[in-house]
Amino acid sequence: MMMFYWVALAIVSIAFAGLLFRLVKGPTVADRVVALDAIGISLVSIVALLSLIIETEFFLEIILLLSILSFIGTAAFAKFIERGEIFDRDNNR
């Protein structure tokens, strides 16, 4: 079973490298946002696989933190693409 974890880690790491290329070279901003979201998922997968390989539960908090940050980043970029700004500032108040 340990060999399966190592093979999965290698495959996810290769996918991570491809996503980094798409993040830098993406033709549109939407491609870059999708690549950034997939990078977040890949990071969670890498940390989870390392946690299984090392046989520890200490990385579970890191997985949760990475998931939350990935979601917030994706939501912020989506809002920026839609409206052109992240924070709504109402100057009438």
JSON list of C-alpha atoms in Angstrom, two decimals:
[
{"chain": "A", "resi": 1, "resn": "MET", "atom": "CA", "xyz": [0.00, 0.00, 0.00]},
{"chain": "A", "resi": 2, "resn": "MET", "atom": "CA", "xyz": [2.91, 2.33, 0.69]},
{"chain": "A", "resi": 3, "resn": "MET", "atom": "CA", "xyz": [4.06, 2.02, -2.94]},
{"chain": "A", "resi": 4, "resn": "PHE", "atom": "CA", "xyz": [0.61, 3.18, -4.06]},
{"chain": "A", "resi": 5, "resn": "TYR", "atom": "CA", "xyz": [0.99, 6.33, -1.94]},
{"chain": "A", "resi": 6, "resn": "TRP", "atom": "CA", "xyz": [4.39, 7.09, -3.47]},
{"chain": "A", "resi": 7, "resn": "VAL", "atom": "CA", "xyz": [3.10, 6.59, -7.02]},
{"chain": "A", "resi": 8, "resn": "ALA", "atom": "CA", "xyz": [0.08, 8.80, -6.29]},
{"chain": "A", "resi": 9, "resn": "LEU", "atom": "CA", "xyz": [2.40, 11.46, -4.83]},
{"chain": "A", "resi": 10, "resn": "ALA", "atom": "CA", "xyz": [4.54, 11.39, -7.97]},
{"chain": "A", "resi": 11, "resn": "ILE", "atom": "CA", "xyz": [1.49, 11.71, -10.24]},
{"chain": "A", "resi": 12, "resn": "VAL", "atom": "CA", "xyz": [0.02, 14.60, -8.23]},
{"chain": "A", "resi": 13, "resn": "SER", "atom": "CA", "xyz": [3.43, 16.33, -8.20]},
{"chain": "A", "resi": 14, "resn": "ILE", "atom": "CA", "xyz": [3.69, 16.08, -11.99]},
{"chain": "A", "resi": 15, "resn": "ALA", "atom": "CA", "xyz": [0.17, 17.50, -12.29]},
{"chain": "A", "resi": 16, "resn": "PHE", "atom": "CA", "xyz": [1.20, 20.29, -9.90]},
{"chain": "A", "resi": 17, "resn": "ALA", "atom": "CA", "xyz": [4.09, 21.22, -12.21]},
{"chain": "A", "resi": 18, "resn": "GLY", "atom": "CA", "xyz": [1.73, 21.32, -15.18]},
{"chain": "A", "resi": 19, "resn": "LEU", "atom": "CA", "xyz": [-0.68, 23.53, -13.27]},
{"chain": "A", "resi": 20, "resn": "LEU", "atom": "CA", "xyz": [2.14, 25.93, -12.40]},
{"chain": "A", "resi": 21, "resn": "PHE", "atom": "CA", "xyz": [2.90, 26.20, -16.11]},
{"chain": "A", "resi": 22, "resn": "ARG", "atom": "CA", "xyz": [-0.77, 26.93, -16.83]},
{"chain": "A", "resi": 23, "resn": "LEU", "atom": "CA", "xyz": [-0.82, 29.54, -14.06]},
{"chain": "A", "resi": 24, "resn": "VAL", "atom": "CA", "xyz": [2.11, 31.41, -15.59]},
{"chain": "A", "resi": 25, "resn": "LYS", "atom": "CA", "xyz": [1.34, 30.88, -19.28]},
{"chain": "A", "resi": 26, "resn": "GLY", "atom": "CA", "xyz": [-2.48, 30.82, -19.23]},
{"chain": "A", "resi": 27, "resn": "PRO", "atom": "CA", "xyz": [-3.95, 32.63, -22.21]},
{"chain": "A", "resi": 28, "resn": "THR", "atom": "CA", "xyz": [-6.79, 34.18, -20.21]},
{"chain": "A", "resi": 29, "resn": "VAL", "atom": "CA", "xyz": [-7.36, 35.25, -16.64]},
{"chain": "A", "resi": 30, "resn": "ALA", "atom": "CA", "xyz": [-10.06, 32.61, -16.24]},
{"chain": "A", "resi": 31, "resn": "ASP", "atom": "CA", "xyz": [-7.53, 29.88, -17.12]},
{"chain": "A", "resi": 32, "resn": "ARG", "atom": "CA", "xyz": [-5.20, 31.24, -14.47]},
{"chain": "A", "resi": 33, "resn": "VAL", "atom": "CA", "xyz": [-7.96, 31.24, -11.84]},
{"chain": "A", "resi": 34, "resn": "VAL", "atom": "CA", "xyz": [-8.89, 27.65, -12.64]},
{"chain": "A", "resi": 35, "resn": "ALA", "atom": "CA", "xyz": [-5.21, 26.68, -12.46]},
{"chain": "A", "resi": 36, "resn": "LEU", "atom": "CA", "xyz": [-4.86, 28.43, -9.10]},
{"chain": "A", "resi": 37, "resn": "ASP", "atom": "CA", "xyz": [-7.87, 26.56, -7.74]},
{"chain": "A", "resi": 38, "resn": "ALA", "atom": "CA", "xyz": [-6.50, 23.26, -9.01]},
{"chain": "A", "resi": 39, "resn": "ILE", "atom": "CA", "xyz": [-3.12, 24.08, -7.44]},
{"chain": "A", "resi": 40, "resn": "GLY", "atom": "CA", "xyz": [-4.89, 24.47, -4.11]},
{"chain": "A", "resi": 41, "resn": "ILE", "atom": "CA", "xyz": [-6.52, 21.07, -4.53]},
{"chain": "A", "resi": 42, "resn": "SER", "atom": "CA", "xyz": [-3.17, 19.57, -5.53]},
{"chain": "A", "resi": 43, "resn": "LEU", "atom": "CA", "xyz": [-1.49, 21.02, -2.46]},
{"chain": "A", "resi": 44, "resn": "VAL", "atom": "CA", "xyz": [-4.16, 19.50, -0.25]},
{"chain": "A", "resi": 45, "resn": "SER", "atom": "CA", "xyz": [-3.64, 16.16, -2.01]},
{"chain": "A", "resi": 46, "resn": "ILE", "atom": "CA", "xyz": [0.14, 16.32, -1.60]},
{"chain": "A", "resi": 47, "resn": "VAL", "atom": "CA", "xyz": [-0.10, 17.12, 2.11]},
{"chain": "A", "resi": 48, "resn": "ALA", "atom": "CA", "xyz": [-2.68, 14.34, 2.60]},
{"chain": "A", "resi": 49, "resn": "LEU", "atom": "CA", "xyz": [-0.46, 11.82, 0.83]},
{"chain": "A", "resi": 50, "resn": "LEU", "atom": "CA", "xyz": [2.56, 12.92, 2.86]},
{"chain": "A", "resi": 51, "resn": "SER", "atom": "CA", "xyz": [0.47, 12.50, 5.99]},
{"chain": "A", "resi": 52, "resn": "LEU", "atom": "CA", "xyz": [-0.36, 8.95, 4.94]},
{"chain": "A", "resi": 53, "resn": "ILE", "atom": "CA", "xyz": [3.25, 8.16, 4.07]},
{"chain": "A", "resi": 54, "resn": "ILE", "atom": "CA", "xyz": [4.62, 9.53, 7.34]},
{"chain": "A", "resi": 55, "resn": "GLU", "atom": "CA", "xyz": [1.66, 7.99, 9.22]},
{"chain": "A", "resi": 56, "resn": "THR", "atom": "CA", "xyz": [0.83, 11.05, 11.26]},
{"chain": "A", "resi": 57, "resn": "GLU", "atom": "CA", "xyz": [-2.30, 13.08, 11.91]},
{"chain": "A", "resi": 58, "resn": "PHE", "atom": "CA", "xyz": [-0.55, 16.39, 12.51]},
{"chain": "A", "resi": 59, "resn": "PHE", "atom": "CA", "xyz": [-1.01, 17.56, 8.92]},
{"chain": "A", "resi": 60, "resn": "LEU", "atom": "CA", "xyz": [-4.82, 17.47, 9.07]},
{"chain": "A", "resi": 61, "resn": "GLU", "atom": "CA", "xyz": [-4.97, 21.07, 10.33]},
{"chain": "A", "resi": 62, "resn": "ILE", "atom": "CA", "xyz": [-2.72, 22.14, 7.46]},
{"chain": "A", "resi": 63, "resn": "ILE", "atom": "CA", "xyz": [-5.06, 20.43, 5.00]},
{"chain": "A", "resi": 64, "resn": "LEU", "atom": "CA", "xyz": [-8.02, 22.30, 6.47]},
{"chain": "A", "resi": 65, "resn": "LEU", "atom": "CA", "xyz": [-6.17, 25.62, 6.35]},
{"chain": "A", "resi": 66, "resn": "LEU", "atom": "CA", "xyz": [-5.09, 25.11, 2.73]},
{"chain": "A", "resi": 67, "resn": "SER", "atom": "CA", "xyz": [-8.65, 24.23, 1.74]},
{"chain": "A", "resi": 68, "resn": "ILE", "atom": "CA", "xyz": [-10.07, 27.35, 3.34]},
{"chain": "A", "resi": 69, "resn": "LEU", "atom": "CA", "xyz": [-7.41, 29.61, 1.79]},
{"chain": "A", "resi": 70, "resn": "SER", "atom": "CA", "xyz": [-7.91, 28.02, -1.62]},
{"chain": "A", "resi": 71, "resn": "PHE", "atom": "CA", "xyz": [-11.66, 28.61, -1.46]},
{"chain": "A", "resi": 72, "resn": "ILE", "atom": "CA", "xyz": [-11.25, 32.24, -0.34]},
{"chain": "A", "resi": 73, "resn": "GLY", "atom": "CA", "xyz": [-8.70, 32.90, -3.07]},
{"chain": "A", "resi": 74, "resn": "THR", "atom": "CA", "xyz": [-10.88, 31.41, -5.78]},
{"chain": "A", "resi": 75, "resn": "ALA", "atom": "CA", "xyz": [-13.93, 33.35, -4.60]},
{"chain": "A", "resi": 76, "resn": "ALA", "atom": "CA", "xyz": [-11.94, 36.60, -4.50]},
{"chain": "A", "resi": 77, "resn": "PHE", "atom": "CA", "xyz": [-10.56, 36.09, -8.01]},
{"chain": "A", "resi": 78, "resn": "ALA", "atom": "CA", "xyz": [-14.01, 35.22, -9.35]},
{"chain": "A", "resi": 79, "resn": "LYS", "atom": "CA", "xyz": [-15.45, 38.38, -7.83]},
{"chain": "A", "resi": 80, "resn": "PHE", "atom": "CA", "xyz": [-12.57, 40.41, -9.24]},
{"chain": "A", "resi": 81, "resn": "ILE", "atom": "CA", "xyz": [-13.17, 39.01, -12.73]},
{"chain": "A", "resi": 82, "resn": "GLU", "atom": "CA", "xyz": [-16.89, 39.71, -12.47]},
{"chain": "A", "resi": 83, "resn": "ARG", "atom": "CA", "xyz": [-16.85, 43.23, -10.99]},
{"chain": "A", "resi": 84, "resn": "GLY", "atom": "CA", "xyz": [-13.28, 44.50, -11.27]},
{"chain": "A", "resi": 85, "resn": "GLU", "atom": "CA", "xyz": [-12.92, 44.95, -7.51]},
{"chain": "A", "resi": 86, "resn": "ILE", "atom": "CA", "xyz": [-12.81, 42.61, -4.55]},
{"chain": "A", "resi": 87, "resn": "PHE", "atom": "CA", "xyz": [-14.24, 44.80, -1.80]},
{"chain": "A", "resi": 88, "resn": "ASP", "atom": "CA", "xyz": [-17.49, 46.68, -2.36]},
{"chain": "A", "resi": 89, "resn": "ARG", "atom": "CA", "xyz": [-17.08, 50.25, -1.21]},
{"chain": "A", "resi": 90, "resn": "ASP", "atom": "CA", "xyz": [-20.25, 52.25, -0.95]},
{"chain": "A", "resi": 91, "resn": "ASN", "atom": "CA", "xyz": [-19.26, 55.93, -0.96]},
{"chain": "A", "resi": 92, "resn": "ASN", "atom": "CA", "xyz": [-22.83, 57.09, -0.20]},
{"chain": "A", "resi": 93, "resn": "ARG", "atom": "CA", "xyz": [-22.58, 56.31, 3.52]}
]
